[in-house]
mmCIF file of C-alpha atoms in Angstrom:
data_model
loop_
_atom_site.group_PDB
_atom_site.id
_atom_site.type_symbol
_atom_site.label_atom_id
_atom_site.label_comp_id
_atom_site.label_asym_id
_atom_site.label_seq_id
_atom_site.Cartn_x
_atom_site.Cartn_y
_atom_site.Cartn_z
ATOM 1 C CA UNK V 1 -11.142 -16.779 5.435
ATOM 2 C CA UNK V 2 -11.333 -13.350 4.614
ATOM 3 C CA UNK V 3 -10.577 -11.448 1.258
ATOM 4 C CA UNK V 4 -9.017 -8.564 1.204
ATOM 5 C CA UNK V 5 -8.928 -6.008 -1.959
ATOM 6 C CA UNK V 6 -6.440 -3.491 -2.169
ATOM 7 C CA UNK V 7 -7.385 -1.321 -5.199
ATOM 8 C CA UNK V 8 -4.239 1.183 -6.015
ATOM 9 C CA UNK V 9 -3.869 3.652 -9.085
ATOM 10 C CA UNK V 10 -1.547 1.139 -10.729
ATOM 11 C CA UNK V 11 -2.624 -2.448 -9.529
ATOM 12 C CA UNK V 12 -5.018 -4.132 -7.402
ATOM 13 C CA UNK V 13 -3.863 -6.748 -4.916
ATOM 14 C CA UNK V 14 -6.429 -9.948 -3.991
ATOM 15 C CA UNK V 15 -4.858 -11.433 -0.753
ATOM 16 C CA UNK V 16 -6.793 -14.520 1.144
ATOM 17 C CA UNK V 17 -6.307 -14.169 5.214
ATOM 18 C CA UNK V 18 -6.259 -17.174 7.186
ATOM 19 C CA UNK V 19 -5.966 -16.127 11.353
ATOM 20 C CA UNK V 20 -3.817 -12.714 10.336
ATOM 21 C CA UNK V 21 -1.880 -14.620 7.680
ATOM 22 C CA UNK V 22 -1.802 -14.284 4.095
ATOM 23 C CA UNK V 23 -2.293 -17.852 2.581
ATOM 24 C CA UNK V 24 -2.305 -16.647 -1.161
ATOM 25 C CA UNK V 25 -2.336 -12.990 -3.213
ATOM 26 C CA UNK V 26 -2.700 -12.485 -6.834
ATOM 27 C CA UNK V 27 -2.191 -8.975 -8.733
ATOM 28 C CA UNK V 28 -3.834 -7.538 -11.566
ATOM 29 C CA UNK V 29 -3.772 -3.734 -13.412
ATOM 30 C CA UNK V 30 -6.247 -1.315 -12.277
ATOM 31 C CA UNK V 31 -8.639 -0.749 -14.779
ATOM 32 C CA UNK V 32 -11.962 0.999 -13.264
ATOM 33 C CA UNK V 33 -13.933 -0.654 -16.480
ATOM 34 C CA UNK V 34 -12.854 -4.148 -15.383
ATOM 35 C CA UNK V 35 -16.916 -5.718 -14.147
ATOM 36 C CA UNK V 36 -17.350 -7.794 -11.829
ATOM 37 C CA UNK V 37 -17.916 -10.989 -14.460
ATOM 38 C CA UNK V 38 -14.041 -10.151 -15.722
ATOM 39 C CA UNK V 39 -13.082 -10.428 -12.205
ATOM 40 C CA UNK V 40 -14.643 -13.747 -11.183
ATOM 41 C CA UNK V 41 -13.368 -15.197 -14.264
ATOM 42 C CA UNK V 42 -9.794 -14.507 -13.350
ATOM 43 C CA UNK V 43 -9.828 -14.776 -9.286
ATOM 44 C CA UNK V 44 -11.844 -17.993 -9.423
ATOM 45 C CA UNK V 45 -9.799 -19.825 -11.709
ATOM 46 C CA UNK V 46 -6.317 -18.558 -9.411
ATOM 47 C CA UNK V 47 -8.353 -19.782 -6.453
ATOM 48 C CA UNK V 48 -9.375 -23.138 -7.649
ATOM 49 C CA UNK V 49 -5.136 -23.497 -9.455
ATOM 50 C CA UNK V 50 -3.674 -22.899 -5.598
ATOM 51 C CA UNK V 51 -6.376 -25.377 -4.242
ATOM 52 C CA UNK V 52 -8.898 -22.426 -2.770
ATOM 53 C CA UNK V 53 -12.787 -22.817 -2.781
ATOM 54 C CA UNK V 54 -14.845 -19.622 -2.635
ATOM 55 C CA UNK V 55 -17.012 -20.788 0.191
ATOM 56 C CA UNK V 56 -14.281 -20.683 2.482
ATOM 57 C CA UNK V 57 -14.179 -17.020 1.850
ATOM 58 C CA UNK V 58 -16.214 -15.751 4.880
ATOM 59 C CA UNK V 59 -15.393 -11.879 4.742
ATOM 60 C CA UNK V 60 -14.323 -9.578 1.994
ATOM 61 C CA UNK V 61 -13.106 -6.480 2.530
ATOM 62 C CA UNK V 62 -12.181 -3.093 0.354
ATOM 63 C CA UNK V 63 -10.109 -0.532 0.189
ATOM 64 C CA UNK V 64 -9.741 1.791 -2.757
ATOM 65 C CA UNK V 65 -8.308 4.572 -3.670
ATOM 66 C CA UNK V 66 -9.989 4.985 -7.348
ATOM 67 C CA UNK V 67 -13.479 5.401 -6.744
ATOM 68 C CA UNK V 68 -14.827 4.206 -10.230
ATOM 69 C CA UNK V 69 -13.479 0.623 -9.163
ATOM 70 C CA UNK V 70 -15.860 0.164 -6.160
ATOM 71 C CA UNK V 71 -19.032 -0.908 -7.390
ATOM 72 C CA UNK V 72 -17.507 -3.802 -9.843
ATOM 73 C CA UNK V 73 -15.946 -5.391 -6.416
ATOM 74 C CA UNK V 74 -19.074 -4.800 -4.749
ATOM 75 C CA UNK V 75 -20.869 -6.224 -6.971
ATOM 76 C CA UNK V 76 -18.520 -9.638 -7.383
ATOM 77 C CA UNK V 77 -18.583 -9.782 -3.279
ATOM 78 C CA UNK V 78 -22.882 -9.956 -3.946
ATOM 79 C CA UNK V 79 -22.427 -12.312 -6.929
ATOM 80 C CA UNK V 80 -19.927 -14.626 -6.678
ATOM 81 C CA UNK V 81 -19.385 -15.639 -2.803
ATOM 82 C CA UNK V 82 -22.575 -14.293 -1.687
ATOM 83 C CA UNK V 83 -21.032 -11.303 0.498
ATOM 84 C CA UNK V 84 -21.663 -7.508 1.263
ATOM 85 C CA UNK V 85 -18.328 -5.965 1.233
ATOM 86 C CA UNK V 86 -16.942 -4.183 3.887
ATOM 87 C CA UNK V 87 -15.828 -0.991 2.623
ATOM 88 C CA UNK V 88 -12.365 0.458 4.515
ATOM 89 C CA UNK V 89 -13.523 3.981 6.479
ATOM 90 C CA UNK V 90 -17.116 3.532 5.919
ATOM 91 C CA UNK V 91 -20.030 2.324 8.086
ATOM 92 C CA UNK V 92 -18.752 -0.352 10.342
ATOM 93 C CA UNK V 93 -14.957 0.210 8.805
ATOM 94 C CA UNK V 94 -14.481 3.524 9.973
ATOM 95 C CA UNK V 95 -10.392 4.270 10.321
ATOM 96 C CA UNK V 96 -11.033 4.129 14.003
ATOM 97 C CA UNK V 97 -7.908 7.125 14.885
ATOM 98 C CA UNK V 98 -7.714 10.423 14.979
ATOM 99 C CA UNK V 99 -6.258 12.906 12.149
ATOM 100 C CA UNK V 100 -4.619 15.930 13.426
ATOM 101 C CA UNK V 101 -4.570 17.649 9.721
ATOM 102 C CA UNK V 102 -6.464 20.550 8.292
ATOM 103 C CA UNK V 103 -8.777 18.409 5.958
ATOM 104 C CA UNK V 104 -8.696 14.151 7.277
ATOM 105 C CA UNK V 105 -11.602 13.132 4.916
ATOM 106 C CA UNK V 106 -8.317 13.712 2.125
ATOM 107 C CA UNK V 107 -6.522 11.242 3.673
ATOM 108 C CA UNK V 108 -5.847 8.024 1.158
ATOM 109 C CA UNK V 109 -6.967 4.738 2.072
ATOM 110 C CA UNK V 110 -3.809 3.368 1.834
ATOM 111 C CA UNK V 111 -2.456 5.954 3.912
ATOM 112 C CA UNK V 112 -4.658 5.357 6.565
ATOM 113 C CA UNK V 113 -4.800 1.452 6.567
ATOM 114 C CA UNK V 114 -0.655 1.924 7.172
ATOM 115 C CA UNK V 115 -1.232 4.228 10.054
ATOM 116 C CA UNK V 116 -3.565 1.610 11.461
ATOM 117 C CA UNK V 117 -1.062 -1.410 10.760
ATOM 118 C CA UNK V 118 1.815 0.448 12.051
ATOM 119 C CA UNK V 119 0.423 1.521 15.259
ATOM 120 C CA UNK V 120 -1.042 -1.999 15.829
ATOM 121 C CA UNK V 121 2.429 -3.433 15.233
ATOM 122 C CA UNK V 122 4.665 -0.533 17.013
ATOM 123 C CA UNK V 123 2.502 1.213 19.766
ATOM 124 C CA UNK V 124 3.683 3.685 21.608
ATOM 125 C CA UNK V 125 6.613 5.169 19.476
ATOM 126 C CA UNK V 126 6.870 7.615 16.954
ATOM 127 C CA UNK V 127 6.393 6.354 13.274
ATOM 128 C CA UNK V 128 7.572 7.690 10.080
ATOM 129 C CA UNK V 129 6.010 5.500 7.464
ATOM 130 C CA UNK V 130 7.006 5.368 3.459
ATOM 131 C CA UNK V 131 4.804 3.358 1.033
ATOM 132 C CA UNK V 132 6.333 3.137 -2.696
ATOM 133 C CA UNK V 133 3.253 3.259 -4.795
ATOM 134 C CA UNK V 134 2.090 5.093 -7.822
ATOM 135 C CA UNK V 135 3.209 7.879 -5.716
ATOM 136 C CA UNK V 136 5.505 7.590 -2.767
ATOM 137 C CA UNK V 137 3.989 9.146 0.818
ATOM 138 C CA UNK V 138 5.939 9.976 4.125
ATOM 139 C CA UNK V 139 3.628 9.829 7.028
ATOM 140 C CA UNK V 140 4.117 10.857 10.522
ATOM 141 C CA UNK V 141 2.097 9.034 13.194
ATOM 142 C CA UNK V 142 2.407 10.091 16.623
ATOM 143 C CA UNK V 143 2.423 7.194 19.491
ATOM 144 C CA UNK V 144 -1.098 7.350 20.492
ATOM 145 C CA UNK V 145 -2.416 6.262 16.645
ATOM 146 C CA UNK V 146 -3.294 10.005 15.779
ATOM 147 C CA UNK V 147 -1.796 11.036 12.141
ATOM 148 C CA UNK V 148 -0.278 14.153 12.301
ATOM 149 C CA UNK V 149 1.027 14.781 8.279
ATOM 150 C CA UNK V 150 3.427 13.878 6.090
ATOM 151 C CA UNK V 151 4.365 14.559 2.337
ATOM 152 C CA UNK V 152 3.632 13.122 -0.870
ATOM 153 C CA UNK V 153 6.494 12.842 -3.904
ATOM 154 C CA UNK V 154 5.887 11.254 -7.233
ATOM 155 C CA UNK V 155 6.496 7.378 -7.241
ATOM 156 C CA UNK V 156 9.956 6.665 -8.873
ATOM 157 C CA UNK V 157 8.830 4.865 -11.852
ATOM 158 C CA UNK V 158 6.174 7.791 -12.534
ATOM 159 C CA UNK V 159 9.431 10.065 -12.099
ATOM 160 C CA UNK V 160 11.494 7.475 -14.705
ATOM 161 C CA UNK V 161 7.884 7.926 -17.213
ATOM 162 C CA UNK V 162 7.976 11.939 -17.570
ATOM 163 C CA UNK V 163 12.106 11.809 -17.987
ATOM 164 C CA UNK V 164 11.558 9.591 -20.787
ATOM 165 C CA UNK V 165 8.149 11.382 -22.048
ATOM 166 C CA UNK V 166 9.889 14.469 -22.143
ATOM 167 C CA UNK V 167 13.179 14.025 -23.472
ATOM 168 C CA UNK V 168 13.006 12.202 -26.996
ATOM 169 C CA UNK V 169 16.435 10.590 -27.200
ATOM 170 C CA UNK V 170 16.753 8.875 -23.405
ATOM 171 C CA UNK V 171 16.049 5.151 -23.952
ATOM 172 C CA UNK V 172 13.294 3.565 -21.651
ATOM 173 C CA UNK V 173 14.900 1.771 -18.743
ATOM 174 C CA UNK V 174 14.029 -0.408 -16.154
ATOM 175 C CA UNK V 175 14.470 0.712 -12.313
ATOM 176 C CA UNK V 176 17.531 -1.135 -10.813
ATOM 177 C CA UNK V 177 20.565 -0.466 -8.937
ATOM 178 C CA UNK V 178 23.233 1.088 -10.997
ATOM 179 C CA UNK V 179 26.124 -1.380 -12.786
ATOM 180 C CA UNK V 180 28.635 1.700 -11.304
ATOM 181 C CA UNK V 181 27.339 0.470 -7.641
ATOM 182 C CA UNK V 182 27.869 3.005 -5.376
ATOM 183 C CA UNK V 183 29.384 5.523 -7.815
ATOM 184 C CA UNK V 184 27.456 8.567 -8.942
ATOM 185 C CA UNK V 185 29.107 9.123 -12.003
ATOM 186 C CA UNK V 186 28.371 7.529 -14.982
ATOM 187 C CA UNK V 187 30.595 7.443 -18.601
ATOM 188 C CA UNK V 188 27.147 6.546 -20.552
ATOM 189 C CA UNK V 189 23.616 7.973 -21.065
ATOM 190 C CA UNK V 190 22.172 4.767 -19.711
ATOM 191 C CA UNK V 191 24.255 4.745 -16.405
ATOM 192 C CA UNK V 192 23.678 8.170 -15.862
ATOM 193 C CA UNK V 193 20.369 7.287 -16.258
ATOM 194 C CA UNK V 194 20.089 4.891 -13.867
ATOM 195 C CA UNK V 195 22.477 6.795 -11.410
ATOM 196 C CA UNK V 196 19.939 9.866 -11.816
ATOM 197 C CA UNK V 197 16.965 7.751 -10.998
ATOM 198 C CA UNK V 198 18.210 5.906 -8.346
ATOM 199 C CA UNK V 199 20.294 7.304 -6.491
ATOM 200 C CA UNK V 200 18.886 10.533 -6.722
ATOM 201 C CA UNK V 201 15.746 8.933 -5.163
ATOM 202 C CA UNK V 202 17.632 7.668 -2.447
ATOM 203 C CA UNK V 203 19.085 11.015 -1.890
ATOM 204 C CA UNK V 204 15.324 12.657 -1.594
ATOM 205 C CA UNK V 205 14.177 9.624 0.766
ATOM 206 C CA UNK V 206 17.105 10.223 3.156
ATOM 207 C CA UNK V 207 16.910 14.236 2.959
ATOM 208 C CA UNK V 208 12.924 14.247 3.708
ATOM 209 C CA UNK V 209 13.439 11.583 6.640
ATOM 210 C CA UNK V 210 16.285 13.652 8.008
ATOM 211 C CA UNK V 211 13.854 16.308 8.084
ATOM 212 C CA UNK V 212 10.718 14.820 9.158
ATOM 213 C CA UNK V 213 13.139 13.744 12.495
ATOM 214 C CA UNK V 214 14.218 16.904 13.220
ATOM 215 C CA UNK V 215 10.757 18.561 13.211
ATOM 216 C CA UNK V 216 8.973 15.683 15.074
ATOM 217 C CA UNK V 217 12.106 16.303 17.710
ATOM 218 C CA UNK V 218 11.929 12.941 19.273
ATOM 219 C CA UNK V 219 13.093 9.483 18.047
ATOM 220 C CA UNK V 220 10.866 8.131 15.425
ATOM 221 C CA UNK V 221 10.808 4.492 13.460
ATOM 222 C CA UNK V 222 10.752 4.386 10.009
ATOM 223 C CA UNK V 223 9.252 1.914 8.504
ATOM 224 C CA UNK V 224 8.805 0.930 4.922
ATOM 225 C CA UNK V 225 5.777 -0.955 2.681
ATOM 226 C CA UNK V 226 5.399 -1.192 -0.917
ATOM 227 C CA UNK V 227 6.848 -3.060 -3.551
ATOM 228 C CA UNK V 228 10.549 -1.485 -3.734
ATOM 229 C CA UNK V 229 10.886 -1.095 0.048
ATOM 230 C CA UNK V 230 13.230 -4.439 -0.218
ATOM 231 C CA UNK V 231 15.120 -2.704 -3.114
ATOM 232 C CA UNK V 232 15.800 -0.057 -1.428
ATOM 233 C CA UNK V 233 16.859 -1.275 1.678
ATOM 234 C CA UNK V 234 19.622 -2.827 0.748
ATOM 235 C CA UNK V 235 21.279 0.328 -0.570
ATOM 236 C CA UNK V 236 20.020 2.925 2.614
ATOM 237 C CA UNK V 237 20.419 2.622 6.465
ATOM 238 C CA UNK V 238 17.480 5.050 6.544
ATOM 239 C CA UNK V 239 14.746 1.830 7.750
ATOM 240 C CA UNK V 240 14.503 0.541 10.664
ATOM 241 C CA UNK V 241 11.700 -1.931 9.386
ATOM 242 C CA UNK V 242 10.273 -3.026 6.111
ATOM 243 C CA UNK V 243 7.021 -4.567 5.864
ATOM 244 C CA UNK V 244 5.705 -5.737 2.390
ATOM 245 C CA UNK V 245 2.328 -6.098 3.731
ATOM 246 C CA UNK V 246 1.342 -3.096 6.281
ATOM 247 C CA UNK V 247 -1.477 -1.753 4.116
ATOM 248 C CA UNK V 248 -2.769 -5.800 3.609
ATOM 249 C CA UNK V 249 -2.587 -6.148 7.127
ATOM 250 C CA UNK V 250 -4.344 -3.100 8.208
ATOM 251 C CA UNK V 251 -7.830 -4.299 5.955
ATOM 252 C CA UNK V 252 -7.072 -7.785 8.313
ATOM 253 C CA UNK V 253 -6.870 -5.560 10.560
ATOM 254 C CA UNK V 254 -9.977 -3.206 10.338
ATOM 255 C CA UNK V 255 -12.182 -6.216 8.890
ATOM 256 C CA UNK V 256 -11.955 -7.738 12.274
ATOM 257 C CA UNK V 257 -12.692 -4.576 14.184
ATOM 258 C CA UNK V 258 -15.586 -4.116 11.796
ATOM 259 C CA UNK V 259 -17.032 -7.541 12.568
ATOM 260 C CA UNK V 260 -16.698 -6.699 16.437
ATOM 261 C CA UNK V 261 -18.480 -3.906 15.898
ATOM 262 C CA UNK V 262 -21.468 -5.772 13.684
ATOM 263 C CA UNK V 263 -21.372 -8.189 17.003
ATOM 264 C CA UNK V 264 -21.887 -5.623 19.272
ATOM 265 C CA UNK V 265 -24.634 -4.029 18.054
ATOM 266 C CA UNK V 266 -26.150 -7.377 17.762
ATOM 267 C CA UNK V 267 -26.095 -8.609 21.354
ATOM 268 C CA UNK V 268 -27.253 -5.035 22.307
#
């Protein structure tokens, strides 16, 4: 089986492949002081509870986009199941596609693990991909793989944070859909809070998509990852696809194009 670590600025995801399919994931904070010891304590015990042993894990792979968090993994790959990690866009894991930007070593390993996914999954078409993280990113990829741009806008609970940080007497809410539904005008603070934060959001994802279409000039799929993709679905026509897993499944992805690679040079 393979491991795959998906290290964010908010949370890091575990998720155990089996043939392309994810057979368990488990979710903790991202704390760059977490050691490797803190993290075998926790992952083993989740793996043993859901009937997992850690020798089945043949292949662990990394992707991160906090630096400081990268040798603790590292290290629990060595330690605890015996493993040197594969590290996505390095060595063996490199992203494999072109970047048509002014500066591609910038790009975010999330970023590119979705342009990798999505052109594996949709080849040959026009992709405008959104991933709801810590931030939210809109990126363009062109149908043969190459990323050509896109735009980055804070994430909406980051947005929800510095409303509330910076205005002492809004109350701390939770992101949802509005009680008003569809309305846009709300007879309370909290309701127009909600209505501000949410549909105002939706507002900016439609306007930058409408845009990104025109200036590409051809058809284009959107497609959505990240964890309020679903939320938002049901309350846009905007997606044509949403995919919970596209950044997962491009470390599946790249891990197996990695080991191809390590065979390869082997047999040469």
């Amino acid at each position: 089986m393979l491991l795959a670590v998906d290290v964010g600025n908010t949370n890091v995801v575990f998720a155990l492949y089996e043939d392309r399919a994810i057979r368990a994931r488990w979710r903790v904070a991202t704390d760059p002081r977490r050691t490797a010891d803190e993290y075998a304590v926790w992952l083993l015990q989740l793996m043993q509870i859901q009937g997992f042993d850690r020798a089945a894990v043949e292949t662990m792979i990394i992707s991160t986009v906090v630096p400081r968090a990268l040798h603790n993994l590292q290290l629990l790959a060595d330690k605890y199941f015996g493993l040197t990690a594969i590290v996505a866009g390095q060595g063996d894991a490199e992203w494999g596609f072109r970047a048509d930007v002014d500066e591609p070593r910038s790009l975010g390993a999330d970023r590119a693990l979705n342009v990798i996914a999505g052109h594996e999954a949709w080849p040959g078409q026009h992709l405008i991909i959104i991933d709801f993280g810590t931030a939210t990113t809109f990126d363009w990829v062109d149908p043969e793989g190459t990323y050509k741009g896109g735009s980055i806008a804070p994430g909406i609970n980051l947005s929800l944070d510095a409303l509330v940080s910076a205005a002492a007497k809004l109350p701390r809410i939770a992101v949802s859909v509005p009680r008003g539904g569809d309305s846009v005008i709300g007879r309370n603070t909290e309701d127009q809070m909600h209505i501000g934060v949410f549909w105002g959001y939706v507002a900016m994802m439609e306007g930058l998509i409408a845009r990104m279409r025109r200036e590409i000039g051809e058809p284009a799929l959107v497609i959505a990852t990240g964890g309020l993709a679903v939320l938002f679905d049901r309350h846009t026509e905007i997606f044509d696809h949403v995919d919970a897993d596209l950044t997962l499944d491009g470390m599946a992805l790249l891990a197996e194009r990695a080991a191809s690679v390590r065979r390869n040079r082997t047999t040469e």
